[in-house]
PDB file of C-alpha atoms in Angstrom:
ATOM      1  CA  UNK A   6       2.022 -64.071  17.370  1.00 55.00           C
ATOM      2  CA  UNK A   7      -1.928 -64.113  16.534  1.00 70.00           C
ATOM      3  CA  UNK A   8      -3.792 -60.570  16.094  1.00 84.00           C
ATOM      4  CA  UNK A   9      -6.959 -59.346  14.612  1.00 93.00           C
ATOM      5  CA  UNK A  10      -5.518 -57.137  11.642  1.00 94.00           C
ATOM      6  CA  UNK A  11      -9.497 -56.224  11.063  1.00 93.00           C
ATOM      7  CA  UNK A  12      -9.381 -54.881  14.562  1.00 96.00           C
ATOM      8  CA  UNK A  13      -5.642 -53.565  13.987  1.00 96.00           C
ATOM      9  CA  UNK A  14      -6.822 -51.940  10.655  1.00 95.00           C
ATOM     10  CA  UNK A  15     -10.071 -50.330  12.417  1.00 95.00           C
ATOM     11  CA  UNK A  16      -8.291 -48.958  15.558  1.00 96.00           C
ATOM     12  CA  UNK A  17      -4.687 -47.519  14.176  1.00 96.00           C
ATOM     13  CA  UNK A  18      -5.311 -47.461  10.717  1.00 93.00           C
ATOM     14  CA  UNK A  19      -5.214 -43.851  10.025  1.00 94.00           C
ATOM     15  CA  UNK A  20      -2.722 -42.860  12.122  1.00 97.00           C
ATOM     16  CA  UNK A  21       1.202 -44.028  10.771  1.00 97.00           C
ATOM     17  CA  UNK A  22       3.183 -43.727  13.924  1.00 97.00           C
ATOM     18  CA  UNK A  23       0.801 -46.638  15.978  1.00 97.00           C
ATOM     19  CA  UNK A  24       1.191 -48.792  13.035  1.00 97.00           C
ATOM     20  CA  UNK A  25       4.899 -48.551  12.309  1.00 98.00           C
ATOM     21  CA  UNK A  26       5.309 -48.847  15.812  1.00 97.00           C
ATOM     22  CA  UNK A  27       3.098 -52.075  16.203  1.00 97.00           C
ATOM     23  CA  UNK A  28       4.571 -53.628  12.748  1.00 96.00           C
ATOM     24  CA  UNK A  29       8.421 -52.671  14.396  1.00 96.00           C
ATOM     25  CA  UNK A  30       7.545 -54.281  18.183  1.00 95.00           C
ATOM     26  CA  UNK A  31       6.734 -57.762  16.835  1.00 93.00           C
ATOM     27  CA  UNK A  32      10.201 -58.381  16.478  1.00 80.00           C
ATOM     28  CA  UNK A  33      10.467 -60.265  13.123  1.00 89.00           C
ATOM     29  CA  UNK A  34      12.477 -59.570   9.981  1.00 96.00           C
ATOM     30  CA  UNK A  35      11.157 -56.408   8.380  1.00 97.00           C
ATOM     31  CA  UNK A  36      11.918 -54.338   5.311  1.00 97.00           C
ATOM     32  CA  UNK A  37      11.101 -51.350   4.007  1.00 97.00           C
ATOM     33  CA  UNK A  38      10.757 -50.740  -0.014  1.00 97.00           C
ATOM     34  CA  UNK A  39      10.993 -47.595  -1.999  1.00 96.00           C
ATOM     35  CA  UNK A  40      11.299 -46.138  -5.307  1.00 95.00           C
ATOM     36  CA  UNK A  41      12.121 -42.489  -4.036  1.00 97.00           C
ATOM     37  CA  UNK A  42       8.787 -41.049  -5.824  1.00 95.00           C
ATOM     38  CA  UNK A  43       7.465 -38.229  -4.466  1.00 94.00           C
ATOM     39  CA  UNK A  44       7.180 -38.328  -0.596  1.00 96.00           C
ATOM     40  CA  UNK A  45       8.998 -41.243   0.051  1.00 97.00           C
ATOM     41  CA  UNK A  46      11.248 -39.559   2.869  1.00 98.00           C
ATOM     42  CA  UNK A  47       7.448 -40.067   5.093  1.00 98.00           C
ATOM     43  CA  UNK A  48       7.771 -43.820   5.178  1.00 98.00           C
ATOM     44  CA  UNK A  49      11.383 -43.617   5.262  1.00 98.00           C
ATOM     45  CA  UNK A  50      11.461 -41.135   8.053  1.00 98.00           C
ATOM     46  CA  UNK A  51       8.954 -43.339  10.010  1.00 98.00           C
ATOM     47  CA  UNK A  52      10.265 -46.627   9.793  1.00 98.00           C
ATOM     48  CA  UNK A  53      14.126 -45.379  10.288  1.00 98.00           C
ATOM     49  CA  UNK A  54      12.781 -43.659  14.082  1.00 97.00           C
ATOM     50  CA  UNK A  55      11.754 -46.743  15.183  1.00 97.00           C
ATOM     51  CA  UNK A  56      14.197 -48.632  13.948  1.00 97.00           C
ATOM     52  CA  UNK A  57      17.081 -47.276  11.950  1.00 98.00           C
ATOM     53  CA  UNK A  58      18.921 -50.254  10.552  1.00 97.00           C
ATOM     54  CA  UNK A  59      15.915 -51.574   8.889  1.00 98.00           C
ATOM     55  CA  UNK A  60      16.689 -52.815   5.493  1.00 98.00           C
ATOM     56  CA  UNK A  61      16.069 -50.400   2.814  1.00 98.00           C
ATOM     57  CA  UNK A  62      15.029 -52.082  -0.403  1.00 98.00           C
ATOM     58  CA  UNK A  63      15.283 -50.363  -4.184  1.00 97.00           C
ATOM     59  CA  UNK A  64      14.173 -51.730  -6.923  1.00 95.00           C
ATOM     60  CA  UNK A  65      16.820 -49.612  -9.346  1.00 96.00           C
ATOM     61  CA  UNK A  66      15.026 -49.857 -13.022  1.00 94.00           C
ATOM     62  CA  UNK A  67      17.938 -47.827 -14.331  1.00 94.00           C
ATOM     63  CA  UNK A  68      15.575 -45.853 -16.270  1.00 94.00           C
ATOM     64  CA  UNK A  69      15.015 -43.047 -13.058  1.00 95.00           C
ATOM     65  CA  UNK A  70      15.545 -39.222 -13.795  1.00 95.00           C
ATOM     66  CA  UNK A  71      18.721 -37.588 -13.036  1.00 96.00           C
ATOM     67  CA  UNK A  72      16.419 -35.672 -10.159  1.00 97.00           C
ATOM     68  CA  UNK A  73      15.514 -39.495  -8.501  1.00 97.00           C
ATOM     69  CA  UNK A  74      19.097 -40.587  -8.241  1.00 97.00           C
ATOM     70  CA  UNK A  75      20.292 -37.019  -7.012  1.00 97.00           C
ATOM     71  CA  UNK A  76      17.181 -37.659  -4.225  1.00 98.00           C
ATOM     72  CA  UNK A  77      18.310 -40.971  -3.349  1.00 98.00           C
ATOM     73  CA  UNK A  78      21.679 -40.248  -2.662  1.00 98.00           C
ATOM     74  CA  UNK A  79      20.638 -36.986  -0.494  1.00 97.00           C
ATOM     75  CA  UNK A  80      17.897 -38.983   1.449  1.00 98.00           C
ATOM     76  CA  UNK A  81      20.265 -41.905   1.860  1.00 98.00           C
ATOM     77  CA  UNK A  82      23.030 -39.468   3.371  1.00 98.00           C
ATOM     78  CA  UNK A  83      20.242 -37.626   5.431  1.00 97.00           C
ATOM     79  CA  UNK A  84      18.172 -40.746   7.051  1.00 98.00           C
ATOM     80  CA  UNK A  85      21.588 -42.753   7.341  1.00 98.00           C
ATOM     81  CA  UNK A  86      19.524 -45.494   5.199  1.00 98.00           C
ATOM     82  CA  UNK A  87      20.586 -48.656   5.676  1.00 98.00           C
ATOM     83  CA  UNK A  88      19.762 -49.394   1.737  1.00 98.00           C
ATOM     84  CA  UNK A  89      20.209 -52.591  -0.569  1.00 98.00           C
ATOM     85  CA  UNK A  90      19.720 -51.784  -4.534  1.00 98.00           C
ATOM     86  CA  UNK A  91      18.627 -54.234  -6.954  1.00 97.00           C
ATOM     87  CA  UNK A  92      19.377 -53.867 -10.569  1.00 97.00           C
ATOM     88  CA  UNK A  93      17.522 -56.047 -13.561  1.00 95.00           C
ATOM     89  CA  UNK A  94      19.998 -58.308 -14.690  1.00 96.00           C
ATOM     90  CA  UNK A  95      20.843 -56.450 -17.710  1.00 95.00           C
ATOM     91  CA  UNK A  96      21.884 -52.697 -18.347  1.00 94.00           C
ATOM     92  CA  UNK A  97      19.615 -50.695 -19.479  1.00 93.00           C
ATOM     93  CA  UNK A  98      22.292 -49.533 -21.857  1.00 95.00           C
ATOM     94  CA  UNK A  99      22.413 -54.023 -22.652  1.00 97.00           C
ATOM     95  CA  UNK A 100      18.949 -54.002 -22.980  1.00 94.00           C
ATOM     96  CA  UNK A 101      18.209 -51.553 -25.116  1.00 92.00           C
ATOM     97  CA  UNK A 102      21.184 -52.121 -27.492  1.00 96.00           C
ATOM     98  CA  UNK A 103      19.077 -55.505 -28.073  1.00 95.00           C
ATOM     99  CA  UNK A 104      15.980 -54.696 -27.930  1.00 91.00           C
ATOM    100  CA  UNK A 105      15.517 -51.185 -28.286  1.00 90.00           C
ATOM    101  CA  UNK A 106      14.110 -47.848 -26.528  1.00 90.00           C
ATOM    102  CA  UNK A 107      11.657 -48.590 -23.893  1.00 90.00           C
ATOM    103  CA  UNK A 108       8.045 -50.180 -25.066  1.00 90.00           C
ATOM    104  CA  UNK A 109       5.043 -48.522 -24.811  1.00 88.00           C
ATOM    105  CA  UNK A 110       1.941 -49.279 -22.398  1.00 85.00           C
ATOM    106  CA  UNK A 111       0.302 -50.575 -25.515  1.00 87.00           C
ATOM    107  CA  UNK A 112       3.156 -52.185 -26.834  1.00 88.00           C
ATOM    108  CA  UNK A 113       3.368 -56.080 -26.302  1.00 87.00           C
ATOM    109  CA  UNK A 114       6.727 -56.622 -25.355  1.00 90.00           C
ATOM    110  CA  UNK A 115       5.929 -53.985 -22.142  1.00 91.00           C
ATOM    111  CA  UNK A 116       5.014 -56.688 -19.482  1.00 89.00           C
ATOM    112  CA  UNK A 117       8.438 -58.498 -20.655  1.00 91.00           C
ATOM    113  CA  UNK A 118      10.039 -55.029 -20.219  1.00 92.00           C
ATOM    114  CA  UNK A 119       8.161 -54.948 -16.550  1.00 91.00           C
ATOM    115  CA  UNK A 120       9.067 -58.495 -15.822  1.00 92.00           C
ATOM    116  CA  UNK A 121      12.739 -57.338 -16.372  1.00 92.00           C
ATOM    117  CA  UNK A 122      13.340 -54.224 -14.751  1.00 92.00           C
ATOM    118  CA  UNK A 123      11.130 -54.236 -11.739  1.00 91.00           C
ATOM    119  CA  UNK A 124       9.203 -57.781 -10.989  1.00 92.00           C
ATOM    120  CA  UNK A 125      12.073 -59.801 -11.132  1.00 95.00           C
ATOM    121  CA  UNK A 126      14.332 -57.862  -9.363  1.00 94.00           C
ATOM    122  CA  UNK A 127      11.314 -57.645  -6.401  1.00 93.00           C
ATOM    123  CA  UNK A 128      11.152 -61.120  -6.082  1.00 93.00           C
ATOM    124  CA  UNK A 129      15.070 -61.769  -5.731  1.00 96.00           C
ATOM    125  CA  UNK A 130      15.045 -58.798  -3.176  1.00 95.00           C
ATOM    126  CA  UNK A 131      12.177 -61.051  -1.334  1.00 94.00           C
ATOM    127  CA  UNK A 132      14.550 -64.212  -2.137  1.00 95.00           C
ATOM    128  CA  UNK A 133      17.629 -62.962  -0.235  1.00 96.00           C
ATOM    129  CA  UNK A 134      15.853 -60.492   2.366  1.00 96.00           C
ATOM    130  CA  UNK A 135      13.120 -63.205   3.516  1.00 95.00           C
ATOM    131  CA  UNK A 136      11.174 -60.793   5.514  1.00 96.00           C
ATOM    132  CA  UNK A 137       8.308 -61.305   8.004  1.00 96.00           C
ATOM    133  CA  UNK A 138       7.043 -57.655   7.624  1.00 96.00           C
ATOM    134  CA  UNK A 139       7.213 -55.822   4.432  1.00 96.00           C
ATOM    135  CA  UNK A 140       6.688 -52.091   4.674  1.00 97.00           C
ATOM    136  CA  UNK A 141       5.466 -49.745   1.589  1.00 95.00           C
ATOM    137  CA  UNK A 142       4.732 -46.102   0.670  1.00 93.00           C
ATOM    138  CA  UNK A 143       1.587 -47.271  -1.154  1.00 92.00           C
ATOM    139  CA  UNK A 144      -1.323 -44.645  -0.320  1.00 92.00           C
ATOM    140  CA  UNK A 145      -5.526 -44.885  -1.475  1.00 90.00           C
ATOM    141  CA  UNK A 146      -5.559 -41.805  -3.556  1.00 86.00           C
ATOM    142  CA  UNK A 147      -2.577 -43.390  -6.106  1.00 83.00           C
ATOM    143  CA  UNK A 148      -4.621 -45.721  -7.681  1.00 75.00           C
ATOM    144  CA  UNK A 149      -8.164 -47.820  -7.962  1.00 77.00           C
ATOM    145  CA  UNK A 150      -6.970 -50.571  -6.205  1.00 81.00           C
ATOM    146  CA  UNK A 151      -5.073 -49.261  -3.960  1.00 74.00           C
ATOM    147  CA  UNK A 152      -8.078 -47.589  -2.307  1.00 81.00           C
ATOM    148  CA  UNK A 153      -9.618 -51.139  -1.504  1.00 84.00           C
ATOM    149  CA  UNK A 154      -6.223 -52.080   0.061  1.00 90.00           C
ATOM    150  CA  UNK A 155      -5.637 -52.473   4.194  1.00 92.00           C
ATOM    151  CA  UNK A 156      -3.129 -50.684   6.049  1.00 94.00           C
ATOM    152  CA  UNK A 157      -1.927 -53.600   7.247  1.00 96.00           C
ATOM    153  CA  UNK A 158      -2.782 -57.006   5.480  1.00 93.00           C
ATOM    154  CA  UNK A 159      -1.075 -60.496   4.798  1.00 92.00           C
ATOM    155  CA  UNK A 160      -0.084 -61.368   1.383  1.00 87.00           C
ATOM    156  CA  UNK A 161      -0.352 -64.662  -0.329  1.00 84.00           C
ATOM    157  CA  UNK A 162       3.279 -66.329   0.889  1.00 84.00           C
ATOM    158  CA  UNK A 163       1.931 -65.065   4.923  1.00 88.00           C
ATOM    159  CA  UNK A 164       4.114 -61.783   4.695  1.00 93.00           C
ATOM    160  CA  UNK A 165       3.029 -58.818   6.662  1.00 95.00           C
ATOM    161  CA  UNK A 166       2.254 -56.075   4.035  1.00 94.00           C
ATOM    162  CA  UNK A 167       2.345 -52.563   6.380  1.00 96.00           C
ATOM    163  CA  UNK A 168       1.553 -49.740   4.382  1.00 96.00           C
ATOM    164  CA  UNK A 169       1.263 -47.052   7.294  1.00 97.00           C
ATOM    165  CA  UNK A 170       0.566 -43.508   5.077  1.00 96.00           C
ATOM    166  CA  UNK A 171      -2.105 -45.498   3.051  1.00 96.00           C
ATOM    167  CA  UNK A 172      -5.006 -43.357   4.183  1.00 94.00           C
ATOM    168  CA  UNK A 173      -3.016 -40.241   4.166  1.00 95.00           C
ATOM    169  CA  UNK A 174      -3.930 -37.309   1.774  1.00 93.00           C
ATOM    170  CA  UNK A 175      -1.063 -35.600  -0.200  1.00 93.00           C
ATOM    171  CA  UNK A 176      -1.775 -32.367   1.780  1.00 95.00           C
ATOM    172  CA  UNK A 177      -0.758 -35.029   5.337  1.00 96.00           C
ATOM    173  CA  UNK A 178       2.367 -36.117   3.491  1.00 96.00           C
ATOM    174  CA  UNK A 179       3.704 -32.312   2.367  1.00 96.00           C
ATOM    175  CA  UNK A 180       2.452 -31.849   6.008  1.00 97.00           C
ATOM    176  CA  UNK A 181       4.530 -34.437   7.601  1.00 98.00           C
ATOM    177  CA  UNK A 182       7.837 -33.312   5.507  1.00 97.00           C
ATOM    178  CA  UNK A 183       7.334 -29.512   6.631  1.00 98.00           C
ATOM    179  CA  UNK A 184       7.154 -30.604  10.343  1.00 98.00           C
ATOM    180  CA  UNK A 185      10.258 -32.822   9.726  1.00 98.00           C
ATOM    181  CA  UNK A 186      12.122 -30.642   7.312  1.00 97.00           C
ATOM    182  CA  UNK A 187      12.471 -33.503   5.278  1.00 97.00           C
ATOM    183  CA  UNK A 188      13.362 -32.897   1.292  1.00 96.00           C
ATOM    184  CA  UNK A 189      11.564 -34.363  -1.773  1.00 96.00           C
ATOM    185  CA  UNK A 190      11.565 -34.953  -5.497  1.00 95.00           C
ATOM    186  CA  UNK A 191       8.468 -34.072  -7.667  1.00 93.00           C
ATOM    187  CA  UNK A 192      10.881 -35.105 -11.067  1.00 94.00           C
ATOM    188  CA  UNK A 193       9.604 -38.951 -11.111  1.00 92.00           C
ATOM    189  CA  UNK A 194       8.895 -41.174 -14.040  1.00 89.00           C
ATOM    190  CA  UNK A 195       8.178 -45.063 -13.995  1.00 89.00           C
ATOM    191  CA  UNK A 196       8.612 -46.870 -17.245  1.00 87.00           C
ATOM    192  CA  UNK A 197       6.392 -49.874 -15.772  1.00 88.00           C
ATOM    193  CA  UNK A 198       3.416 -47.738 -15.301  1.00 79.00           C
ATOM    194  CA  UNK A 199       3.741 -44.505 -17.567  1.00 65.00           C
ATOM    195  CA  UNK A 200       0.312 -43.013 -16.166  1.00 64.00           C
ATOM    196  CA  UNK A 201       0.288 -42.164 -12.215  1.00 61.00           C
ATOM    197  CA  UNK A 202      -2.852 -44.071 -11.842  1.00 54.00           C
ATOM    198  CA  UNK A 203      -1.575 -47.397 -13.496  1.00 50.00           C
ATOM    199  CA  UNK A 204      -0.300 -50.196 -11.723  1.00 47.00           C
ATOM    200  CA  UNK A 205       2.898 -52.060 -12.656  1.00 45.00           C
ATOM    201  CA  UNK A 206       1.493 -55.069 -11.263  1.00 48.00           C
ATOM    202  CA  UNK A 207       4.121 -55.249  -8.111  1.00 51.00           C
ATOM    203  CA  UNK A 208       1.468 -54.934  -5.622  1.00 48.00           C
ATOM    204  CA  UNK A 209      -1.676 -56.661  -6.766  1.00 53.00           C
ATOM    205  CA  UNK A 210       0.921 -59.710  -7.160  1.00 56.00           C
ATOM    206  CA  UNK A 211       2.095 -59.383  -3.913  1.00 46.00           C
TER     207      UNK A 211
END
């Protein structure tokens, strides 16, 4: 199916709802990603009305806080998430017994470390999911880059990138969660990108 995603993009593209809706009625394979950060239950909530057996997809770094993993159980129980998790091929516990504690932004060996514990585990999740339509939590204000991004774009391999909360504030998303009673988890840390306004190079890859 042909559409203008510059006309999309100017006539839905700050409100969620119409785009998770659009992205859902096309009728193709979709996913949805996560990494239960802070207000993740928004795109999880909106995908899972439209459709709730949409494959959830988490990239499982093992290095999450206690907090993240007691969040992703609770939001998994709660939204009745229909969710896959993809580990790194190694333990963290293997990993680190070879190679040591986890390397530093400045460190060398971190894009290895990356590579490892969140890039390839993203592509095998692409691998054996083969979506059409790939929703994501990304949002403007996270990062640089992110605030030249599209609400709804196509990525290099044709895949529908639908990132429906990408022109919503913080103060929209805490919004949204009141009006949906929806819980979240402020105790977050990502190895791959240390810094909240760092990318871990997931995105601008794909």
């Amino acid at each position: 199916m042909a559409f203008d995603l510059d006309a999309l993009n100017r006539d839905i593209g700050h409100d969620p709802v119409a785009i998770t809706e659009f992205a859902l009625s096309l009728d193709n394979k979709a996913i949805c990603t996560t990494n239960f950060r802070p207000f993740e239950a928004v795109i999880l909530h909106l995908v899972t009305r439209v459709r709730p057996d949409i494959p959830v997809v988490w990239m499982d770094s093992g290095y999450n806080t206690p907090a993240t993993y007691r969040f992703a159980e609770e939001l998994t129980k709660r939204l009745d998430l229909n969710l896959t998790i993809y580990h790194p091929r190694r333990s963290r516990a293997h990993r680190e017994s070879v190679e040591g504690s986890t390397p530093q932004i400045d460190d060398p060996r971190h894009a290895a470390f990356t590579e490892e514990v969140k890039l390839e585990p993203f592509r095998r999740a692409l691998a054996e999911t083969a979506p059409d339509v790939w929703f994501t939590a990304l949002r403007a204000e996270d990062t640089a880059e992110r605030s030249r991004m599209q609400p709804l774009s196509r990525n290099a391999d044709g895949l529908l990138k639908v990132a429906p909360v990408l022109n919503w504030t913080a103060k929209q998303m805490y919004q949204y969660l009141q009006q949906h009673d929806l819980p979240n988890n402020f105790d977050y840390f990502d190895p791959t990108k240390v810094e909240d306004k760092r990318e871990c190079g997931l995105h601008l890859q794909h």
